[in-house]
Structure formats: C-alpha cells, structure tokens
Amino acid sequence: MIEFRYFAATVMLGMSSAAIFLNSLVVRHMFREREGFHKICVNKAVANVFIGLAFLVWAAPCSYLNFLYLPHYFNVFFGQIVGWGPYLMSGPFTQMCLAVNRAVAISFPYWFNKQHKVPWTKIILAGLWALAILMSLPAMIDGCSYIFFVESVSWSPTDTVCSRTLSEYVTNLVLLMAIISFSINVSSIIKIVRSAIGLGAAMDPNMSETRKKKRRKMFIQCVIQDCTHTTDCMLNTYVYTFYSAQWFQFLCGAVSALTVITLDGFLMSVLHQKSTTPSQTRESPSKSHTNGEFRKRGVSRVSATIMTTTTL
C-alpha cells in the first residue's frame, strides 16, 4: 500500500500550483486598477502566492523525501509564511480591509467616490504588512517556531511553552478579527436590504447600474472570502482536535489552507471587473452645441470621471 505521505505530497503539489497560478492572474489583472478594493485584492493575492510557494517548494518535497532537505532554519522560515506573516495578510488583515472598504462604499458613497489626496489604502496596507512581519519575528526564536512536521505531514507549533503561547495569541487575534469583519459584513447586508425596500440609502441613486452591479460583485466576493477564512480558522483551531487520524489532521490543516487560497484566487479572478475609463463613457459633442453647452458637458465629464475613480 502506498504511504499516505505520497498521497498528501501529491495533493499539496497540485493544489499549491493551482493556487499560485490563480493568484498570479489576480496580481496581473488588478495591479494597475485604481480602486482601493482592487489594491487590497492584489495584496491578498501576493500573500496567497507566498503561502502556495511554501507548500510547493518545502512541504510537498519534504513529504516525498520523508526528510527536511534543507537546514532547520528553512523549516522555521517557511513556517512563518504559512502560519504568521503572509497568513495574517491573506486572512484577517485583508478581510478586515475588504469589509471596511465595502461598508464605507455602501454607507458613505459620496465621500467614498471622491478623489483623495492621501492614498489611505496604500498607507494602511503598508502598515499591515509591517505589522504582520513584526508579529512573525518572535517565532524566529529557537523554541518558539511554527514548523512543518514530516512525520505527521502537517504544520504545527513546536511543543514548547513559547510556541504554544504565541500560537494562542495569534489564534485569538485571528478569531477576533474574523468576528469583527463578519459583523461588519452583516451590517452592510442589512443596509443593502433596507435600501432595496426603500428604508435607507445604502446605494447612491445617481450611480449607474453597471457601477452598482460591480459593487454587488465586490461585496459578494468579500462575504464569501470572509466565510471561507473563518471556516479555515475554526478547522485549524478546534475541529482538528476531534479526531487524531493523520488523514483528518491533513484535511483540517494543509487541505483547508490550500483550498482557501485557491478559492481566493478563483473568486477574485471570476468576479473581477475592470474600472470604467473616462474614454469609455465619453460621448462626442454635436456640432450644433454652443460653446456654453460644450463647457457644461466638459464639467459633467470631469464629475463622471471622479465618480468612477476610487483612490481610497
């Protein structure tokens, strides 16, 4: 009978390759987009690529070989990618940003649509990357690490007080942020429903139907991703303790994590809709228009451009 580790390695190899491919497409397609939502998606996709690479170049080969083919330091390094820095950016940090981004777009559409001199989204994302890296540094200390165990084909904290304590802190933070982002999304859903039945003004009435449809897609993507990341957190934190079989541990750990980042890439690719450029919405003026009418149309075009350009 073929050893389970060969099957596990093959699954990790295939799923990580798919995840890297899909998330790389997201980076390629959204990199030049101007909306804050797309900037957050690009950062999420980059973090997902890092996680996929950790499985592709470390976990899968080690499982095939049945030993760590590089020094222990590399095991610690890849563990910080899967369990700390990029994981925090892929999951709780960017999910919180997406939830807040959608909530502001729904509740304050006029403020959200106007151009801002300060690139708040870029500043916040840079700060979150710095925070994620800083939070992963303590785990680089010997005895405090999150590493890959070839014997059980799984990522786990080392059996030390330091490692267990750090893991508990991060787990609690992830759960707290998952609850907060989920609550924000529920609040946004309520506002959308109230708007649909005429009890609120969640959507800008002057916004085009295409723009409204695009924002609905963004919100649906945000909610689905939030649910999948919360489910993955629950599987890795609680469900895996229900049964000690190796295959069950593998499903709750590696398969769950790879499924989430693969689904992330798939959703962001499928639901992505490019921003409308000014040239696409511009109509050529008639020769019969007076100079005054031409100026008015020019002003309206500038207004339309501002309404369709989100730099927040």
GROMACS .gro file of C-alpha atoms in nm:
model
  312
    1MET     CA    1   0.000   0.000   0.000
    2ILE     CA    2   0.131   0.345  -0.093
    3GLU     CA    3   0.225   0.551   0.208
    4PHE     CA    4  -0.012   0.832   0.296
    5ARG     CA    5   0.267   1.088   0.275
    6TYR     CA    6   0.299   1.031  -0.102
    7PHE     CA    7  -0.071   1.097  -0.148
    8ALA     CA    8  -0.051   1.405   0.077
    9ALA     CA    9   0.253   1.538  -0.110
   10THR     CA   10   0.077   1.498  -0.445
   11VAL     CA   11  -0.231   1.680  -0.317
   12MET     CA   12  -0.019   1.966  -0.183
   13LEU     CA   13   0.178   1.985  -0.507
   14GLY     CA   14  -0.135   2.008  -0.723
   15MET     CA   15  -0.332   2.245  -0.501
   16SER     CA   16  -0.040   2.480  -0.436
   17SER     CA   17   0.035   2.501  -0.811
   18ALA     CA   18  -0.328   2.589  -0.883
   19ALA     CA   19  -0.333   2.847  -0.602
   20ILE     CA   20  -0.013   3.014  -0.725
   21PHE     CA   21  -0.144   3.025  -1.083
   22LEU     CA   22  -0.484   3.174  -0.996
   23ASN     CA   23  -0.348   3.432  -0.753
   24SER     CA   24  -0.075   3.532  -1.000
   25LEU     CA   25  -0.352   3.603  -1.252
   26VAL     CA   26  -0.518   3.827  -0.995
   27VAL     CA   27  -0.196   4.026  -0.947
   28ARG     CA   28  -0.151   4.057  -1.322
   29HIS     CA   29  -0.508   4.170  -1.394
   30MET     CA   30  -0.561   4.402  -1.096
   31PHE     CA   31  -0.217   4.552  -1.048
   32ARG     CA   32  -0.297   4.868  -1.246
   33GLU     CA   33  -0.653   4.908  -1.115
   34ARG     CA   34  -0.719   5.232  -0.928
   35GLU     CA   35  -0.987   5.126  -0.680
   36GLY     CA   36  -0.891   5.059  -0.321
   37PHE     CA   37  -1.079   4.729  -0.329
   38HIS     CA   38  -0.854   4.602  -0.607
   39LYS     CA   39  -0.540   4.716  -0.426
   40ILE     CA   40  -0.647   4.509  -0.125
   41CYS     CA   41  -0.713   4.211  -0.351
   42VAL     CA   42  -0.365   4.239  -0.503
   43ASN     CA   43  -0.207   4.234  -0.156
   44LYS     CA   44  -0.420   3.933  -0.060
   45ALA     CA   45  -0.315   3.755  -0.380
   46VAL     CA   46   0.056   3.827  -0.316
   47ALA     CA   47   0.025   3.681   0.035
   48ASN     CA   48  -0.153   3.377  -0.110
   49VAL     CA   49   0.130   3.324  -0.358
   50PHE     CA   50   0.383   3.322  -0.072
   51ILE     CA   51   0.176   3.060   0.114
   52GLY     CA   52   0.142   2.849  -0.200
   53LEU     CA   53   0.518   2.864  -0.258
   54ALA     CA   54   0.582   2.742   0.098
   55PHE     CA   55   0.377   2.430   0.024
   56LEU     CA   56   0.522   2.388  -0.325
   57VAL     CA   57   0.894   2.421  -0.251
   58TRP     CA   58   0.900   2.291   0.108
   59ALA     CA   59   0.606   2.086   0.239
   60ALA     CA   60   0.545   1.876  -0.074
   61PRO     CA   61   0.914   1.791  -0.148
   62CYS     CA   62   0.983   1.712   0.220
   63SER     CA   63   0.683   1.477   0.226
   64TYR     CA   64   0.803   1.297  -0.087
   65LEU     CA   65   1.158   1.263   0.050
   66ASN     CA   66   1.044   1.190   0.407
   67PHE     CA   67   1.304   1.432   0.549
   68LEU     CA   68   1.390   1.803   0.556
   69TYR     CA   69   1.620   1.861   0.259
   70LEU     CA   70   1.748   2.197   0.394
   71PRO     CA   71   1.865   2.305   0.743
   72HIS     CA   72   1.611   2.352   1.022
   73TYR     CA   73   1.624   2.731   0.978
   74PHE     CA   74   1.443   2.697   0.647
   75ASN     CA   75   1.168   2.499   0.816
   76VAL     CA   76   1.125   2.785   1.062
   77PHE     CA   77   1.127   3.042   0.779
   78PHE     CA   78   0.858   2.866   0.573
   79GLY     CA   79   0.655   2.813   0.888
   80GLN     CA   80   0.638   3.188   0.943
   81ILE     CA   81   0.497   3.225   0.590
   82VAL     CA   82   0.224   2.965   0.636
   83GLY     CA   83   0.132   3.044   0.995
   84TRP     CA   84   0.223   3.406   1.065
   85GLY     CA   85   0.324   3.697   0.834
   86PRO     CA   86   0.167   3.632   0.489
   87TYR     CA   87  -0.105   3.423   0.653
   88LEU     CA   88  -0.217   3.727   0.854
   89MET     CA   89  -0.222   3.937   0.536
   90SER     CA   90  -0.402   3.671   0.335
   91GLY     CA   91  -0.669   3.620   0.601
   92PRO     CA   92  -0.768   3.853   0.886
   93PHE     CA   93  -0.588   4.173   0.783
   94THR     CA   94  -0.708   4.196   0.424
   95GLN     CA   95  -1.053   4.057   0.509
   96MET     CA   96  -1.094   4.336   0.762
   97CYS     CA   97  -0.984   4.588   0.498
   98LEU     CA   98  -1.228   4.449   0.242
   99ALA     CA   99  -1.516   4.453   0.491
  100VAL     CA  100  -1.445   4.815   0.590
  101ASN     CA  101  -1.397   4.915   0.224
  102ARG     CA  102  -1.741   4.776   0.130
  103ALA     CA  103  -1.907   4.922   0.439
  104VAL     CA  104  -1.777   5.271   0.360
  105ALA     CA  105  -1.875   5.237  -0.008
  106ILE     CA  106  -2.230   5.144   0.094
  107SER     CA  107  -2.280   5.385   0.383
  108PHE     CA  108  -2.091   5.691   0.252
  109PRO     CA  109  -2.094   5.663  -0.130
  110TYR     CA  110  -2.034   6.035  -0.199
  111TRP     CA  111  -1.728   6.054   0.026
  112PHE     CA  112  -1.604   5.718  -0.099
  113ASN     CA  113  -1.624   5.814  -0.467
  114LYS     CA  114  -1.438   6.140  -0.441
  115GLN     CA  115  -1.068   6.157  -0.510
  116HIS     CA  116  -0.844   6.179  -0.204
  117LYS     CA  117  -0.503   6.341  -0.194
  118VAL     CA  118  -0.380   6.093   0.066
  119PRO     CA  119  -0.356   5.730  -0.062
  120TRP     CA  120  -0.513   5.582   0.251
  121THR     CA  121  -0.540   5.228   0.114
  122LYS     CA  122  -0.169   5.207   0.026
  123ILE     CA  123  -0.066   5.352   0.362
  124ILE     CA  124  -0.288   5.112   0.558
  125LEU     CA  125  -0.174   4.808   0.359
  126ALA     CA  126   0.194   4.900   0.403
  127GLY     CA  127   0.135   4.937   0.777
  128LEU     CA  128  -0.040   4.599   0.796
  129TRP     CA  129   0.244   4.426   0.610
  130ALA     CA  130   0.491   4.581   0.856
  131LEU     CA  131   0.275   4.468   1.149
  132ALA     CA  132   0.241   4.113   1.009
  133ILE     CA  133   0.620   4.086   0.968
  134LEU     CA  134   0.685   4.224   1.316
  135MET     CA  135   0.439   3.975   1.466
  136SER     CA  136   0.621   3.688   1.295
  137LEU     CA  137   0.968   3.784   1.423
  138PRO     CA  138   0.927   3.632   1.775
  139ALA     CA  139   0.851   3.297   1.611
  140MET     CA  140   1.202   3.300   1.458
  141ILE     CA  141   1.343   3.249   1.809
  142ASP     CA  142   1.454   2.891   1.869
  143GLY     CA  143   1.178   2.704   2.051
  144CYS     CA  144   0.901   2.948   1.953
  145SER     CA  145   0.851   2.835   1.595
  146TYR     CA  146   0.567   2.712   1.376
  147ILE     CA  147   0.716   2.439   1.155
  148PHE     CA  148   0.638   2.151   0.919
  149PHE     CA  149   0.648   1.801   1.069
  150VAL     CA  150   0.725   1.538   0.805
  151GLU     CA  151   0.606   1.254   1.030
  152SER     CA  152   0.251   1.388   1.052
  153VAL     CA  153   0.256   1.577   0.719
  154SER     CA  154   0.131   1.892   0.891
  155TRP     CA  155   0.228   2.240   1.009
  156SER     CA  156   0.216   2.290   1.383
  157PRO     CA  157   0.377   2.489   1.668
  158THR     CA  158   0.670   2.318   1.836
  159ASP     CA  159   0.594   2.153   2.170
  160THR     CA  160   0.725   2.438   2.386
  161VAL     CA  161   0.563   2.695   2.613
  162CYS     CA  162   0.684   2.984   2.396
  163SER     CA  163   0.548   2.836   2.074
  164ARG     CA  164   0.213   2.740   2.225
  165THR     CA  165   0.172   3.085   2.382
  166LEU     CA  166   0.249   3.270   2.058
  167SER     CA  167   0.019   3.041   1.865
  168GLU     CA  168  -0.261   3.102   2.115
  169TYR     CA  169  -0.220   3.481   2.088
  170VAL     CA  170  -0.228   3.473   1.707
  171THR     CA  171  -0.526   3.236   1.703
  172ASN     CA  172  -0.724   3.461   1.936
  173LEU     CA  173  -0.636   3.765   1.723
  174VAL     CA  174  -0.744   3.589   1.404
  175LEU     CA  175  -1.075   3.479   1.559
  176LEU     CA  176  -1.142   3.829   1.695
  177MET     CA  177  -1.076   3.993   1.359
  178ALA     CA  178  -1.287   3.729   1.183
  179ILE     CA  179  -1.579   3.807   1.414
  180ILE     CA  180  -1.538   4.183   1.361
  181SER     CA  181  -1.516   4.160   0.980
  182PHE     CA  182  -1.812   3.919   0.973
  183SER     CA  183  -2.015   4.161   1.186
  184ILE     CA  184  -1.928   4.449   0.952
  185ASN     CA  185  -2.042   4.243   0.653
  186VAL     CA  186  -2.369   4.153   0.827
  187SER     CA  187  -2.426   4.522   0.898
  188SER     CA  188  -2.363   4.604   0.531
  189ILE     CA  189  -2.607   4.332   0.423
  190ILE     CA  190  -2.876   4.483   0.646
  191LYS     CA  191  -2.816   4.827   0.493
  192ILE     CA  192  -2.841   4.684   0.141
  193VAL     CA  193  -3.169   4.508   0.224
  194ARG     CA  194  -3.312   4.826   0.380
  195SER     CA  195  -3.208   5.020   0.072
  196ALA     CA  196  -3.377   4.763  -0.154
  197ILE     CA  197  -3.710   4.804   0.028
  198GLY     CA  198  -3.681   5.182   0.042
  199LEU     CA  199  -3.591   5.225   0.409
  200GLY     CA  200  -3.240   5.354   0.360
  201ALA     CA  201  -2.993   5.497   0.112
  202ALA     CA  202  -2.718   5.239   0.103
  203MET     CA  203  -2.653   5.286  -0.268
  204ASP     CA  204  -2.600   5.618  -0.441
  205PRO     CA  205  -2.915   5.680  -0.651
  206ASN     CA  206  -2.707   5.867  -0.911
  207MET     CA  207  -2.472   5.574  -0.959
  208SER     CA  208  -2.500   5.388  -1.291
  209GLU     CA  209  -2.647   5.039  -1.297
  210THR     CA  210  -2.315   4.899  -1.420
  211ARG     CA  211  -2.137   5.054  -1.123
  212LYS     CA  212  -2.397   4.916  -0.882
  213LYS     CA  213  -2.363   4.568  -1.032
  214LYS     CA  214  -1.986   4.587  -1.000
  215ARG     CA  215  -2.009   4.684  -0.633
  216ARG     CA  216  -2.253   4.399  -0.564
  217LYS     CA  217  -1.997   4.157  -0.708
  218MET     CA  218  -1.728   4.307  -0.486
  219PHE     CA  219  -1.947   4.268  -0.180
  220ILE     CA  220  -2.041   3.907  -0.263
  221GLN     CA  221  -1.672   3.826  -0.306
  222CYS     CA  222  -1.591   3.988   0.028
  223VAL     CA  223  -1.860   3.790   0.217
  224ILE     CA  224  -1.766   3.453   0.062
  225GLN     CA  225  -1.396   3.503   0.133
  226ASP     CA  226  -1.473   3.608   0.489
  227CYS     CA  227  -1.675   3.290   0.546
  228THR     CA  228  -1.407   3.062   0.398
  229HIS     CA  229  -1.125   3.216   0.602
  230THR     CA  230  -1.334   3.194   0.921
  231THR     CA  231  -1.409   2.828   0.845
  232ASP     CA  232  -1.039   2.756   0.791
  233CYS     CA  233  -0.956   2.921   1.123
  234MET     CA  234  -1.217   2.709   1.304
  235LEU     CA  235  -1.084   2.390   1.140
  236ASN     CA  236  -0.724   2.466   1.237
  237THR     CA  237  -0.813   2.576   1.588
  238TYR     CA  238  -1.088   2.344   1.712
  239VAL     CA  239  -1.212   2.083   1.464
  240TYR     CA  240  -0.874   1.915   1.417
  241THR     CA  241  -0.881   1.810   1.785
  242PHE     CA  242  -1.191   1.594   1.730
  243TYR     CA  243  -1.002   1.308   1.564
  244SER     CA  244  -0.632   1.219   1.571
  245ALA     CA  245  -0.614   1.023   1.243
  246GLN     CA  246  -0.343   1.150   1.009
  247TRP     CA  247  -0.578   1.195   0.714
  248PHE     CA  248  -0.816   1.404   0.925
  249GLN     CA  249  -0.534   1.623   1.053
  250PHE     CA  250  -0.416   1.669   0.694
  251LEU     CA  251  -0.765   1.774   0.580
  252CYS     CA  252  -0.807   2.026   0.861
  253GLY     CA  253  -0.460   2.166   0.810
  254ALA     CA  254  -0.296   2.163   0.468
  255VAL     CA  255  -0.603   2.090   0.253
  256SER     CA  256  -0.812   2.354   0.429
  257ALA     CA  257  -0.542   2.622   0.395
  258LEU     CA  258  -0.475   2.545   0.029
  259THR     CA  259  -0.847   2.534  -0.051
  260VAL     CA  260  -0.894   2.882   0.094
  261ILE     CA  261  -0.613   3.047  -0.102
  262THR     CA  262  -0.714   2.863  -0.422
  263LEU     CA  263  -1.075   2.976  -0.377
  264ASP     CA  264  -0.948   3.329  -0.309
  265GLY     CA  265  -0.768   3.336  -0.642
  266PHE     CA  266  -1.064   3.184  -0.826
  267LEU     CA  267  -1.320   3.428  -0.683
  268MET     CA  268  -1.104   3.735  -0.739
  269SER     CA  269  -1.039   3.626  -1.100
  270VAL     CA  270  -1.401   3.539  -1.184
  271LEU     CA  271  -1.567   3.838  -1.015
  272HIS     CA  272  -1.310   4.094  -1.128
  273GLN     CA  273  -1.447   4.370  -1.346
  274LYS     CA  274  -1.219   4.640  -1.478
  275SER     CA  275  -1.281   5.000  -1.383
  276THR     CA  276  -1.450   5.209  -1.647
  277THR     CA  277  -1.212   5.459  -1.802
  278PRO     CA  278  -1.321   5.810  -1.893
  279SER     CA  279  -1.278   5.737  -2.265
  280GLN     CA  280  -1.533   5.456  -2.241
  281THR     CA  281  -1.804   5.682  -2.101
  282ARG     CA  282  -1.730   5.988  -2.313
  283GLU     CA  283  -1.968   6.094  -2.589
  284SER     CA  284  -1.860   6.311  -2.882
  285PRO     CA  285  -2.025   6.656  -2.874
  286SER     CA  286  -2.261   6.757  -3.153
  287LYS     CA  287  -2.155   7.040  -3.384
  288SER     CA  288  -2.478   7.220  -3.311
  289HIS     CA  289  -2.391   7.266  -2.944
  290THR     CA  290  -2.293   7.612  -2.834
  291ASN     CA  291  -1.969   7.690  -2.656
  292GLY     CA  292  -2.156   7.719  -2.325
  293GLU     CA  293  -2.312   7.376  -2.365
  294PHE     CA  294  -1.972   7.234  -2.453
  295ARG     CA  295  -1.825   7.373  -2.131
  296LYS     CA  296  -2.111   7.224  -1.928
  297ARG     CA  297  -2.054   6.886  -2.085
  298GLY     CA  298  -1.684   6.912  -2.007
  299VAL     CA  299  -1.764   6.979  -1.642
  300SER     CA  300  -2.005   6.686  -1.630
  301ARG     CA  301  -1.737   6.460  -1.777
  302VAL     CA  302  -1.494   6.559  -1.506
  303SER     CA  303  -1.761   6.484  -1.246
  304ALA     CA  304  -1.829   6.146  -1.406
  305THR     CA  305  -1.459   6.068  -1.404
  306ILE     CA  306  -1.438   6.146  -1.032
  307MET     CA  307  -1.744   5.932  -0.959
  308THR     CA  308  -1.596   5.635  -1.145
  309THR     CA  309  -1.249   5.666  -0.997
  310THR     CA  310  -1.190   5.545  -0.644
  311THR     CA  311  -0.846   5.605  -0.496
  312LEU     CA  312  -0.946   5.542  -0.135
   0.00000   0.00000   0.00000
